[in-house]
Each structure stands twice: as C-alpha cells, then as structure tokens.
Amino acid sequence: MDSIFDITFGDELKDLGYKNNDEYINDEIKVVDMMLTYYSNRISGEAYDVIKNYALSDLERARNYIKKRLSNTEESIFLAGNYFRSIYHLSDLEWFFVVCALAEKADIRIKKRFLKIDGTNNIRYSSVFKLYFFAENIFEIENYSKMLFEIKDKLGLFCLDKSFVKIDERVFENIMSNAKSSIAFPEAQTFYPKNIAPLAIRENLAQKAYNFFNNKPENMTICFYVHGARGIGKTYFMNRICGLLNRAVVVFDFAKISPVNENFMLHFMAVCREVSFLKGFICFENFDKILANDKNNQTNAEFIIKTASQFTECIFVLSCENEKLPVVLRDNYSMAVNLEDLNHEESFKIWSLELKGAPVSDDVDIHELANKFTLNPLQIKRAVHEAILKQDWVGAKLLSAKDLSSAAYTQITSELSDKATLIKKKHTWNELVLPEAQKKALERACNQVKYKHIVYDEWGLKNTILYGTGLSMLFTGPPGTGKTMAAQVIASELHLEIYRVDLSRVVSKYIGETEKNLAEIFDSANKSNVILLFDETDALFGKRTEVKDSHDKHANLETAYLLQKMEEYNGITIMTTNLLGNLDQAFFRRISYVVHFPLPDEKSRKIIWQKIFPKNAPLSKDVDFDFLAKKFEISGGNIKNVVITSTFMAASESKKIEMKHIVKALEYEMKKQGKMISKSDFGEYGYLL
C-alpha cells in the first residue's frame, strides 16, 4: 500500500520554512484530510491493522514534517495558528481537535467526510478521538473518559463548543486571517500601551504595581482594584503598568452590556479568548453596576472574575463608586489602589504639564491655580484646552489668570444654585473706598490664598495645622459701608466665583433642617471652589443662648455645627453683619480676619461722590462735591442711591445732571430713612428744593 503522506506532502518543501499562515494552516488541514482518507479505507481483519499502522505512522511523519518547516520559518513571519497553539500550550491531541474544527468550517468536503464516521449532523468529540487513534470503538482508547473530560474542559473554555467540535467564530477569524485581534464589540476595546512615558504624578505607584505583579506567585492571576473619582487618571495608571510589562489590554465596559443581556456570554467569552490570544490583560470598567446588593449580581460578579482569571495573569477593575475592595475580589490575589484627589504638588505638576509651551501672561501663577481649584487631571486638561480656544477666538496674544480661572470653573458642576446666588458683577480695588488699615487687612487675606503653597507646602505648616486651612472673614459695620463690595473685590482679585447664600432657604424651624442645608452648601462649595458670602448674618450667627428649652438647645447646636463646617472648608467664607454685638464670641477665635467698615469720613465721601458717576455721564459744572461730602455724613450705599435717583431725574428732563437733581434726590433719600430734613439743612443750595 502506498503512503498517503508521500502523495500529500512529498519531500521537496520539508527543509523550507513557511512563507505565510495560509500555507501553514493548509498543511495542518492536509493532515486531517489524510487521516480521513485512511479511515474511510479501513477494512476488517488483518488488513485493518496494516492500514492503522500506515495511518498512525503517517500521522507521526506529518507532525514531524510540519515541526521541521516551523523551525525553518523566519521569526519575522507571524503564523496565527502556531501562535494560538503555543499560548494555550496545546498538546498534539488538543491541537488536532482544533485543526479538525478549523477544517470542518473551512472546507465543506471535510465536514461531509467527518459526518460519515458517526452518521450525525455535527462532528462529535468521539469522532475525532476515533480518527486520531484510528479506533473502531471509543472503548478501545485507553483512558478515553478522562481525556474526553480534560479536552472538553480546556478547549471548551478557549475555543470549542463543549457539545460538538465547533470552533468559536472569533478564534476562527483570528487564525484564518492571521490576526492577533478581531474584537468588534462596542463594549470592548483593545489597547497596546507600548512605550508609555512615566506618569507626571504617582509614577511610584505604577512602579510598585509593576513590582507587585512580577513578584506574584507563579500561575496566579492578580487583580488590581483601582479606585478614584472620575477623571483622576485610572486609565492612565493602568496603561502605564501595561506599558511597563509590555502587555496589551482589552477593556470591557459593563455600562454598555449587562450579564442579563442575551449576547453577554458570547461577547464576554470572545473577549476573554482575545485576551488570552494576545497574552494580554483584561480591564473591567463600570464593574460597580454588577456589584449591587443583589444575590444574582454577586453570583454574576464572582463568575466573571473566576472565568477571566483562567485567561489572563492580570485583571484591572476600575471603580468610581466603591472605596473598599469588593467582597467578590477578597478571595482572589487582589490589591486595592486608591487614587486620591490631587494634593497641591500633584495639581501643580498637572497644570505645569498642560501649560507647557502655552503663551501665558505674567499674572499667571501656577501655584495659585493649584491652590484655588480642586480639579482632577482631566478637568485641568480640559480647562487649559478651553482657555486656549477662547484665546484664539478673541485674538488675545497671552493667556491671563482670569482666562484660566474662568475655564476652570466651566469644568465644575455647581449645585449651589438652589440655596445661593452667583454674583456676576465683581468690583475692583479702585472702586473700593476704605481707610488704609482696612484695605491692608483685605490684601493680607488675599495673600493668604495666593501664597498658601509656600506656607503650607514648602514650609510644611500643613504638618502641624491639620485642619482650618481655609480662609474665614467677618466684615462688620453699618449698612452701605462697602462690606458686600469688598467681598466682590476679593473675588475679582483672586479670580474666584462668589455665591451669596440665601439665608431664607437655609434657616429652618424644623429640627435638623438648618444643619442639613448648611452641609449641602459647604459640600457643594468644596466641589465648586467658590467664595461663600453670608450677607447680614445676625439672625444665623447670633449669640448662643442659655438653654431653657429644647429649641434653645437646638439653636446652640446649629451654631456649633456652622463653626465646624467653616473650619473644615478649605475655601473662603465671608460673613457680613451690621451688629457686631450680636455675634457669639466663639466666632472670633475661629475667624481668620475681622474687618470693621466705618462710615466714610469727609475725604472718603468726596472720593465716593466723584467715582460713582461714570465718565460718560453729562455732569454739570455746578455740582459741588465738596459741599455734599462735608454737609451730609452718609454711607457709600446712600450715596449710590442718590446718584441713581438723580441721574434718572436728569434723564427724564433731557438735561445734564445738575446740583438741583442731586439735592432733590438727597432729600428723598434722607426722608426715606425717616430723618427730618428742611431747606436750611442744604445751606446755600436749599433754594433748589
């Protein structure tokens, strides 16, 4: 009998390597075809043994032939089939099963020949066993049951159906198209993070994870549970580790498909096989969605982690919700990595990195930006990008501190609007008329924000002052003396947004509601990096009373709670009051600056009168600012009211703003306050009334 091997393969190519994957797979399928030819020609009796010997001998020759050609193949030539076999460490028998499945799908003739073995519509595992061992009956095969169980368990996991010898569609595509990746699901993406540069921050954590992986027990799958706020850099962190280990990673997003979806198992197993095929890692995003306190969800989560562990040496679970290591991960070789919010030094590094090469003006202090805004790396990146786009739009040459601050605020979702109002107009130092001592106090307060990084970080005061690092200010004085304007000046100087707290929505007669409202305000402010202005705070911050009943006791608790929240707040809190005597003395110990706003003296009143009229206002030459400043001891707020009234009077008459308009408006303002006034009080200008 002639050898079918000699007819099928020959010797002319045995010393040549494979040129491509198609040529290699074609040889592997020829082996299956050869064995089917022998099996279809088998006869009983002594002749059967002869054919069997030929078949098994040619099978061995064919294996050696292919191995020799593989050894002569250039290393630069990728052969997906051989790669698949090597990464799964498949034995000759296991690989024969895979090749049979490939042949059955690639060539309809081979499928028809297979079906004759057992006369069924699908290739059975028993049929392949019979063919490989050239057995008439499976019971002739030693340890058949054990081998069947092991092959189904292994190949059923990686590439074959456990009922029939049918190959997974994705695996078939990978091998036949000579590709390493063919994932095409919307919930899965493959990344090859090679040559990833060291992280700007937390590189030490990435190196620690790298060493932790390299020192893990052999054949053990490690799980890194990476927790942190959205945008903190979890994906960058994961990619850096994968880059250090030179491994690809497939990211599977549970926000796009859930375990109850009818296609979940198909997609999940395809992704797992892809990970194994790439010798890569798997990453689960939004894994929190299947970690609810539901028994079925817990079971699903345990199955997912256990299954993935069989395909890869490393699993990443990225989470924005749960701070603690989930229960389903505790029985595994798991390590929780908490990426906390940025500290000042880290924030400074990210701002510096994003602004590198950008045209910034001299007023931009990166340390100040890092102190003022509690942003994550993604928000900082977006803020700089937005500021640059706006700069291009308006045609500005340089990025200013105001531009960057404005862009930073767009990254923050404010929840303050329910109980506080954004003050959009911000006054400047030139508009504020105050005695020198008060101005110096306000400047020192601003410097406490500007140079916070030097005192707390460089000089190390943060190590001794563990809380109360924010800035709290109390402005006292009669109405209209500039307290609210000063708060706006500080906001303008520091390029911060300022919110006026609506006390009517904060103070509640119901026990516990005031504290709840205050907590919401301060929590939102911490996220939004804003100045909180509590205007006219006498009612809220009054003296703690002697406890006579439960209401007095609760009022004292509200006061104590407010003091606590002020100390915990890292931003700026400004409070104004008209009645200094009404405030509890405990406040003064916990307030950074107390600034008294007196009624303006004659010199200050004249400056206010002169500054408050805009340049375009048609002011008559008969307006006597010296007389107005000397004769009427009123606040800046009163002067503002007089100016508004007088300008509208003049506008209605289509005239310039004359002294008579100001005198009449002044008379109205004084009477509005309940003061008795006559023509004689206006001296030489009394005739104008």
XYZ file of C-alpha atoms in Angstrom:
689
model
C 0.000 0.000 0.000
C 1.313 3.441 -0.934
C 1.781 6.011 1.790
C -0.764 8.808 1.560
C 1.763 11.111 3.262
C 4.156 10.771 0.305
C 1.350 11.657 -2.087
C 0.007 14.523 0.020
C 3.185 16.220 1.251
C 6.283 14.936 -0.548
C 9.811 15.905 0.422
C 10.540 18.930 -1.767
C 9.425 21.521 0.850
C 10.450 19.825 4.096
C 13.590 21.961 4.528
C 11.832 25.234 3.708
C 10.089 27.421 6.215
C 6.530 28.639 5.828
C 6.039 31.817 3.840
C 2.706 32.694 5.436
C -0.066 31.477 7.713
C -2.245 30.191 4.867
C 0.477 27.807 3.790
C 0.895 26.553 7.335
C -2.841 26.084 8.024
C -3.205 24.331 4.681
C -0.614 21.740 5.780
C -2.401 21.208 9.097
C -5.718 20.625 7.319
C -3.975 18.183 4.941
C -3.151 16.055 7.998
C -6.847 15.813 8.883
C -7.739 15.064 5.263
C -5.060 12.345 5.147
C -6.405 10.673 8.289
C -9.973 10.811 6.936
C -8.784 9.091 3.746
C -7.154 6.314 5.733
C -10.201 5.954 7.983
C -12.628 5.727 5.075
C -10.468 2.948 3.512
C -10.269 0.814 6.647
C -11.414 -2.858 6.363
C -11.741 -5.576 8.949
C -9.271 -8.319 9.735
C -5.546 -8.281 9.292
C -5.741 -5.614 6.602
C -7.288 -3.197 9.156
C -4.178 -3.415 11.332
C -1.979 -2.717 8.309
C -3.975 0.396 7.383
C -3.968 1.529 11.011
C -0.183 1.205 11.193
C 0.183 3.201 7.975
C -2.207 5.874 9.271
C -0.545 6.329 12.660
C 2.919 6.256 11.073
C 1.942 8.902 8.519
C 0.361 10.987 11.282
C 3.681 10.993 13.117
C 5.582 11.777 9.879
C 3.210 14.630 9.145
C 3.712 16.089 12.628
C 7.488 15.944 12.248
C 7.282 17.432 8.749
C 5.295 20.427 9.985
C 7.526 20.905 13.040
C 10.609 20.965 10.811
C 9.113 23.540 8.497
C 8.087 25.632 11.504
C 11.632 25.533 12.846
C 12.888 26.821 9.486
C 10.351 29.659 9.343
C 11.757 33.164 9.772
C 10.984 34.767 13.139
C 9.550 37.842 11.433
C 6.737 35.762 9.878
C 3.689 35.612 12.140
C 1.700 32.347 11.985
C -1.558 32.803 13.884
C -2.286 29.065 14.059
C 1.065 28.162 15.607
C 0.856 31.199 17.882
C -2.573 30.058 19.100
C -1.249 26.589 19.846
C 1.755 27.925 21.773
C -0.100 30.383 24.010
C -2.574 27.702 25.105
C 0.146 25.058 25.410
C -1.878 22.589 23.347
C -0.727 19.006 23.071
C -0.700 17.168 19.726
C -4.093 15.677 20.530
C -5.609 19.006 21.625
C -4.256 20.778 18.562
C -5.655 18.017 16.343
C -9.125 18.796 17.724
C -8.683 22.497 16.903
C -7.468 21.725 13.372
C -10.455 19.396 12.815
C -12.767 22.260 13.856
C -10.943 24.661 11.519
C -11.112 22.155 8.635
C -14.799 21.447 9.210
C -15.612 25.170 8.957
C -13.182 25.977 6.129
C -13.915 23.030 3.797
C -17.420 21.567 3.337
C -15.939 18.384 1.822
C -14.118 17.581 5.030
C -17.257 18.159 7.072
C -19.169 15.661 4.924
C -16.405 13.074 5.318
C -16.441 13.556 9.099
C -20.187 13.031 9.281
C -19.782 9.525 7.866
C -17.841 8.422 10.944
C -20.783 8.577 13.336
C -23.577 9.467 10.912
C -24.592 12.684 12.716
C -25.074 16.251 11.554
C -22.336 17.634 13.811
C -18.816 16.444 14.468
C -18.715 14.690 17.811
C -15.757 14.566 20.150
C -15.907 10.772 19.846
C -15.467 11.040 16.062
C -12.210 12.990 16.412
C -10.929 10.543 19.041
C -11.655 7.616 16.698
C -9.875 9.359 13.849
C -6.804 10.360 15.878
C -6.322 6.918 17.460
C -7.719 5.093 14.400
C -10.171 3.179 16.579
C -13.362 1.456 15.538
C -14.773 1.849 19.010
C -14.044 4.540 21.585
C -13.706 1.892 24.279
C -10.556 0.676 22.556
C -8.940 4.011 23.544
C -7.142 3.848 26.874
C -8.273 6.488 29.410
C -10.860 7.764 26.929
C -13.262 9.151 29.575
C -10.514 11.055 31.373
C -9.101 12.514 28.149
C -12.583 13.479 26.945
C -13.289 15.359 30.193
C -9.936 17.172 30.122
C -10.198 18.190 26.471
C -13.771 19.412 26.797
C -12.845 21.362 29.928
C -9.809 23.013 28.355
C -10.826 23.516 24.753
C -14.415 24.272 25.704
C -13.074 27.232 27.633
C -10.714 28.565 24.991
C -12.150 27.818 21.575
C -14.590 24.913 21.128
C -18.212 24.246 21.865
C -18.495 21.723 24.702
C -21.183 19.691 22.931
C -19.697 19.438 19.464
C -16.324 20.047 17.838
C -17.279 23.505 16.604
C -14.824 26.400 16.808
C -15.609 29.872 18.176
C -16.239 32.357 15.362
C -13.730 34.899 16.691
C -10.987 32.317 17.144
C -11.617 31.027 13.624
C -11.306 34.565 12.228
C -8.095 35.202 14.157
C -6.402 32.018 12.977
C -7.598 32.015 9.382
C -6.952 35.744 8.806
C -3.615 35.615 10.614
C -4.662 38.356 13.038
C -3.919 38.932 16.695
C -7.109 40.862 17.309
C -10.598 40.772 15.845
C -12.746 42.181 18.639
C -15.594 44.183 17.111
C -17.953 44.667 20.050
C -18.962 48.193 21.154
C -18.347 47.278 24.805
C -14.756 46.122 24.234
C -11.633 47.876 23.024
C -8.079 46.619 22.668
C -5.082 48.820 23.523
C -1.389 48.242 23.007
C 0.221 50.650 25.509
C 3.860 50.388 24.438
C 6.498 52.991 25.270
C 4.182 54.810 27.682
C 6.112 57.692 29.265
C 6.457 57.805 33.058
C 3.421 59.332 34.746
C 3.636 63.006 35.702
C 2.256 62.055 39.116
C 2.084 58.763 41.020
C 4.750 57.050 38.942
C 5.900 55.454 42.207
C 2.501 53.711 42.495
C 2.793 52.370 38.948
C 6.299 51.054 39.677
C 5.011 49.482 42.882
C 2.229 47.704 40.966
C 4.773 46.591 38.342
C 6.990 45.032 41.024
C 3.985 43.538 42.786
C 2.973 41.765 39.571
C 6.476 40.463 38.894
C 6.718 39.032 42.415
C 3.325 37.304 42.441
C 3.153 33.507 42.804
C 3.607 31.615 39.554
C 0.407 30.720 37.638
C -1.538 33.114 39.869
C -3.850 35.807 38.476
C -3.562 39.158 40.221
C -6.389 41.695 40.366
C -5.723 45.426 40.754
C -8.788 47.232 42.093
C -8.126 50.848 41.047
C -10.452 53.301 42.772
C -10.790 57.063 42.379
C -13.017 59.893 41.190
C -13.874 60.109 37.505
C -11.057 61.832 35.643
C -8.416 61.168 38.311
C -6.295 59.072 35.914
C -7.242 55.427 36.475
C -6.909 54.548 32.785
C -3.540 56.316 32.500
C -2.379 54.409 35.577
C -3.473 51.064 34.096
C -1.889 51.826 30.721
C 1.400 52.719 32.384
C 1.529 49.348 34.172
C 0.662 47.514 30.939
C 3.346 49.527 29.158
C 5.955 48.601 31.765
C 5.020 44.938 31.357
C 4.714 45.249 27.561
C 1.237 43.716 27.539
C -1.887 44.576 25.579
C -5.103 45.188 27.498
C -8.718 44.638 26.471
C -11.160 46.993 28.195
C -14.670 45.570 28.765
C -17.310 48.159 29.706
C -20.246 46.892 31.786
C -22.081 50.168 31.196
C -22.644 49.008 27.610
C -23.721 45.426 28.242
C -25.028 43.650 31.341
C -24.879 39.959 32.321
C -28.626 39.640 31.711
C -28.198 40.553 28.032
C -28.762 37.516 25.790
C -25.482 38.201 23.965
C -23.428 38.731 27.108
C -21.822 35.289 27.337
C -20.991 35.265 23.636
C -19.279 38.655 23.880
C -17.649 38.072 27.259
C -16.106 34.729 26.304
C -14.908 36.183 22.976
C -13.201 39.000 24.874
C -11.608 36.561 27.323
C -10.287 34.452 24.452
C -8.971 37.573 22.790
C -7.108 38.490 25.960
C -5.557 35.047 26.114
C -4.739 35.127 22.411
C -2.892 38.433 22.942
C -1.195 37.176 26.110
C -2.622 40.362 27.497
C -4.634 41.672 30.439
C -8.323 42.436 30.864
C -9.839 45.573 32.350
C -13.390 45.891 33.655
C -14.912 49.375 33.552
C -18.119 50.217 35.434
C -17.892 46.894 37.272
C -19.858 48.641 40.048
C -23.020 48.109 38.014
C -22.987 44.397 38.816
C -21.957 44.816 42.462
C -25.332 45.853 43.858
C -26.656 44.089 46.935
C -28.401 41.510 44.837
C -27.619 37.822 45.112
C -27.784 37.243 41.357
C -25.476 40.184 40.713
C -22.968 38.878 43.253
C -23.088 35.468 41.591
C -22.537 37.052 38.188
C -19.604 39.065 39.502
C -17.967 36.001 41.041
C -18.397 34.048 37.783
C -16.934 36.902 35.714
C -13.828 37.258 37.900
C -13.312 33.485 38.146
C -13.696 32.989 34.381
C -11.447 35.914 33.451
C -8.774 34.562 35.810
C -8.429 31.491 33.591
C -7.478 33.617 30.573
C -5.056 36.193 31.940
C -2.466 36.828 34.599
C -3.829 40.259 35.487
C -7.273 41.818 35.862
C -7.895 45.544 36.344
C -11.160 46.665 37.922
C -11.672 50.443 37.622
C -14.177 51.987 40.013
C -15.554 55.458 40.739
C -18.036 54.325 43.376
C -16.798 51.805 45.937
C -13.846 52.816 48.071
C -13.327 49.403 49.643
C -12.230 46.213 47.930
C -15.438 44.427 46.803
C -16.243 41.150 48.549
C -16.024 39.210 45.270
C -12.355 40.189 44.964
C -11.252 39.429 48.514
C -10.771 35.711 47.933
C -8.503 36.428 44.973
C -4.931 37.670 44.866
C -6.172 41.277 44.846
C -4.712 44.667 45.683
C -6.704 47.875 46.134
C -5.052 51.003 44.696
C -6.748 54.231 45.781
C -6.034 57.215 43.525
C -6.951 60.066 45.857
C -7.801 63.625 44.863
C -4.768 65.647 43.827
C -2.765 67.422 46.509
C -1.210 70.816 45.785
C 2.074 69.429 44.481
C 0.341 66.991 42.115
C -2.094 69.646 40.906
C 0.840 71.997 40.262
C 2.592 69.347 38.162
C -0.502 68.718 36.019
C -1.162 72.441 35.471
C 2.527 72.912 34.564
C 2.435 69.987 32.148
C -0.713 71.182 30.379
C 0.501 74.809 30.177
C 3.947 73.845 28.918
C 4.632 75.854 25.788
C 1.379 77.846 26.091
C 1.647 81.665 25.828
C 0.775 82.797 29.366
C 0.827 86.304 30.786
C 2.936 87.382 33.763
C -0.079 87.373 36.093
C -0.472 83.581 35.806
C 0.784 81.855 38.958
C 0.505 78.091 38.563
C 0.875 77.546 42.311
C -2.099 79.845 42.853
C -4.180 77.933 40.300
C -3.292 74.664 42.025
C -4.343 76.104 45.379
C -7.602 77.641 44.241
C -9.066 74.779 42.222
C -9.633 71.205 43.343
C -9.638 69.725 39.857
C -8.642 66.302 38.604
C -6.149 65.818 35.730
C -8.877 65.501 33.103
C -10.563 68.718 34.259
C -7.240 70.595 34.229
C -6.516 69.358 30.710
C -9.942 70.478 29.515
C -9.672 73.839 31.287
C -6.369 74.665 29.565
C -7.714 73.485 26.206
C -10.830 75.647 26.588
C -8.801 78.695 27.646
C -6.536 78.337 24.597
C -9.537 78.020 22.269
C -11.090 81.151 23.767
C -7.764 82.951 23.425
C -7.715 82.094 19.719
C -11.346 83.159 19.326
C -10.861 86.650 20.797
C -7.440 87.069 19.213
C -5.575 87.528 22.500
C -1.816 87.027 22.474
C -1.481 85.693 26.018
C -3.468 83.533 28.414
C -4.348 85.521 31.525
C -5.041 84.285 35.042
C -8.662 85.366 34.577
C -8.962 83.288 31.377
C -7.656 80.157 33.101
C -9.827 80.672 36.183
C -12.911 81.160 34.034
C -12.124 77.983 32.066
C -11.509 76.079 35.306
C -14.991 76.981 36.563
C -16.610 75.551 33.445
C -15.270 72.128 34.473
C -17.134 72.237 37.774
C -20.788 71.304 38.103
C -22.163 73.641 40.746
C -25.068 72.541 42.915
C -25.231 75.798 44.875
C -27.924 77.498 42.826
C -30.759 76.095 44.971
C -29.676 77.935 48.112
C -27.235 80.554 46.852
C -26.994 83.123 44.067
C -23.981 83.725 41.850
C -22.816 87.346 41.984
C -21.669 88.073 38.455
C -20.528 91.682 38.819
C -17.224 91.918 40.680
C -15.835 95.248 41.844
C -12.142 96.165 41.787
C -9.741 97.808 44.252
C -10.144 101.184 42.503
C -13.870 101.226 43.249
C -13.437 100.397 46.938
C -13.086 103.436 49.197
C -11.829 102.377 52.642
C -9.298 103.515 55.242
C -5.764 102.231 54.591
C -5.807 99.813 57.562
C -8.916 98.043 56.279
C -7.509 97.796 52.748
C -4.285 96.284 54.099
C -6.295 93.684 56.015
C -8.139 92.697 52.839
C -4.850 92.477 50.908
C -3.352 90.238 53.615
C -6.400 88.000 53.345
C -5.909 87.673 49.569
C -2.231 86.880 50.086
C -3.224 84.028 52.386
C -4.742 82.371 49.320
C -2.053 83.405 46.818
C 0.859 82.133 48.912
C -0.817 79.173 50.540
C 1.523 76.767 48.742
C 4.610 78.386 50.254
C 3.396 78.356 53.853
C 1.569 75.027 53.927
C 3.563 73.008 51.382
C 7.091 74.405 51.093
C 7.409 75.464 54.729
C 5.459 72.438 55.968
C 2.792 74.141 58.059
C 0.301 71.543 56.784
C 2.079 69.007 59.014
C 1.281 70.966 62.179
C -2.023 72.612 61.156
C -4.196 69.633 60.333
C -7.484 71.496 59.837
C -8.769 75.030 59.472
C -6.553 75.817 56.473
C -9.301 77.735 54.720
C -9.906 81.470 54.983
C -12.809 82.864 57.015
C -13.583 86.574 57.177
C -16.066 88.710 59.075
C -16.991 92.172 57.798
C -18.780 94.382 60.329
C -20.182 97.889 60.117
C -23.277 99.965 59.360
C -25.304 99.319 56.205
C -23.892 100.711 52.978
C -20.257 100.920 54.110
C -18.928 98.551 51.412
C -18.939 95.110 53.061
C -20.539 93.295 50.116
C -18.464 95.319 47.649
C -15.274 94.268 49.480
C -16.284 90.615 49.169
C -16.660 91.126 45.410
C -13.255 92.845 45.244
C -11.641 89.786 46.845
C -13.417 87.513 44.347
C -12.168 89.704 41.487
C -8.601 89.817 42.814
C -8.422 86.027 43.207
C -10.439 85.240 40.040
C -12.922 83.192 42.062
C -16.668 82.938 41.761
C -18.679 84.236 44.688
C -22.091 82.995 45.812
C -24.399 84.897 48.156
C -26.116 82.384 50.455
C -29.878 82.876 50.645
C -30.496 82.665 54.389
C -34.252 82.355 53.908
C -33.610 78.973 52.281
C -31.095 77.872 54.885
C -32.584 78.621 58.294
C -35.481 76.319 59.132
C -37.773 75.984 62.100
C -37.629 72.207 61.775
C -35.008 70.470 63.859
C -32.057 69.280 61.800
C -33.041 71.054 58.579
C -30.704 74.033 59.060
C -27.708 71.718 59.605
C -28.698 69.680 56.549
C -28.909 72.819 54.409
C -25.549 74.088 55.661
C -23.931 70.710 54.938
C -25.245 70.768 51.360
C -23.928 74.305 50.837
C -20.423 73.564 52.115
C -20.214 70.207 50.292
C -21.191 71.857 47.008
C -18.778 74.729 47.642
C -15.920 72.273 48.184
C -16.611 70.780 44.763
C -17.054 74.178 43.123
C -14.096 76.135 44.577
C -16.144 79.265 45.301
C -16.324 82.028 47.891
C -19.342 81.734 50.175
C -20.863 85.054 51.187
C -23.242 85.004 54.158
C -24.698 88.514 53.952
C -26.319 90.139 57.020
C -25.747 87.087 59.161
C -27.023 88.369 62.510
C -30.003 86.029 62.524
C -27.975 82.931 61.728
C -24.852 83.645 63.766
C -26.304 85.177 66.903
C -25.099 84.623 70.466
C -25.632 81.160 71.807
C -28.398 81.381 74.322
C -28.754 79.989 77.782
C -30.532 76.661 77.433
C -34.064 76.932 78.753
C -35.855 74.525 76.451
C -35.216 72.128 73.547
C -35.393 74.954 70.983
C -32.595 76.880 72.705
C -30.505 73.715 72.843
C -31.022 73.090 69.147
C -30.184 76.693 68.235
C -26.860 76.252 70.013
C -26.233 73.022 68.079
C -26.834 74.868 64.805
C -24.267 77.491 65.790
C -21.707 74.840 66.767
C -22.325 72.981 63.526
C -21.756 76.108 61.483
C -18.439 76.746 63.267
C -17.388 73.179 62.473
C -18.243 73.452 58.771
C -16.408 76.775 58.474
C -13.254 75.218 59.899
C -13.485 72.182 57.624
C -13.988 74.268 54.489
C -10.753 74.763 52.530
C -12.058 77.730 50.579
C -13.074 81.258 51.545
C -16.052 82.115 53.747
C -17.079 85.764 54.111
C -19.727 86.885 56.570
C -21.160 90.373 56.926
C -23.072 91.847 59.844
C -24.438 95.245 60.786
C -24.452 94.483 64.508
C -21.113 93.277 65.868
C -22.502 92.957 69.376
C -24.945 90.261 68.325
C -22.209 87.786 67.422
C -21.115 84.960 69.678
C -17.542 85.459 70.923
C -16.695 81.873 69.926
C -16.762 83.022 66.324
C -13.837 85.397 66.691
C -11.444 82.614 67.715
C -12.276 80.678 64.569
C -12.318 83.577 62.100
C -9.134 84.469 60.221
C -9.884 88.160 59.689
C -12.350 90.576 61.271
C -12.557 93.841 59.304
C -14.600 96.795 60.577
C -16.139 99.035 57.894
C -16.721 102.526 59.350
C -18.898 105.220 57.870
C -16.751 107.181 55.409
C -15.174 110.429 56.584
C -15.424 113.661 54.606
C -12.418 112.894 52.413
C -13.677 109.384 51.636
C -17.194 110.652 50.920
C -15.864 113.099 48.337
C -13.936 110.304 46.608
C -17.084 108.149 46.556
C -19.162 111.002 45.092
C -16.596 111.586 42.378
C -16.002 107.948 41.484
C -19.595 106.826 41.395
C -20.565 108.999 38.447
C -19.427 107.289 35.210
C -17.210 109.163 32.742
C -19.953 109.311 30.123
C -22.497 110.848 32.497
C -23.264 114.502 31.482
C -22.323 116.118 34.787
C -22.978 119.853 35.152
C -20.211 122.149 36.379
C -22.447 123.380 39.203
C -22.221 120.041 41.064
C -20.437 120.818 44.359
C -18.792 117.611 45.646
C -17.030 119.446 48.496
C -20.362 120.653 49.866
C -22.015 117.246 49.521
C -19.127 115.453 51.256
C -18.863 117.956 54.119
C -22.529 118.554 54.825
C -24.004 115.034 54.716
C -22.496 112.195 56.759
C -23.955 109.282 54.848
C -22.665 105.859 53.758
C -21.488 104.829 50.327
C -24.710 102.888 49.887
C -26.759 106.014 50.458
C -24.594 107.954 48.010
C -25.178 105.228 45.421
C -28.964 105.551 45.856
C -28.801 109.335 45.485
C -26.736 109.082 42.307
C -29.163 106.589 40.737
C -32.217 108.735 41.569
C -30.631 111.983 40.396
C -29.405 110.576 37.092
C -32.868 109.300 36.202
C -34.375 112.666 37.125
C -31.944 114.362 34.773
C -32.543 111.845 32.012
C -36.326 112.407 32.180
C -35.759 116.133 31.622
C -33.197 115.534 28.865
C -30.728 117.690 30.743
C -27.326 117.383 32.309
C -27.070 116.083 35.872
C -27.257 119.285 37.843
C -26.907 120.152 41.516
C -30.693 120.535 41.788
C -31.199 116.904 40.750
C -28.721 115.710 43.366
C -30.209 117.896 46.108
C -33.746 116.655 45.441
C -32.564 113.031 45.323
C -30.652 113.552 48.562
C -33.736 114.970 50.263
C -35.722 111.921 49.178
C -33.023 109.542 50.448
C -32.912 111.206 53.888
C -36.694 111.179 54.258
C -36.775 107.535 53.141
C -34.659 106.756 56.200
C -37.132 108.582 58.445
C -34.934 111.629 59.043
C -36.469 115.093 59.413
C -34.865 117.499 56.933
C -35.536 121.095 55.836
C -34.228 123.593 53.295
C -31.868 125.039 55.892
C -30.057 121.689 56.082
C -28.995 122.250 52.473
C -27.491 125.674 53.228
C -26.784 127.687 50.112
C -28.452 125.039 47.939
C -31.741 124.997 49.885
C -33.397 127.141 47.219
C -33.181 124.207 44.803
C -35.825 122.226 46.761
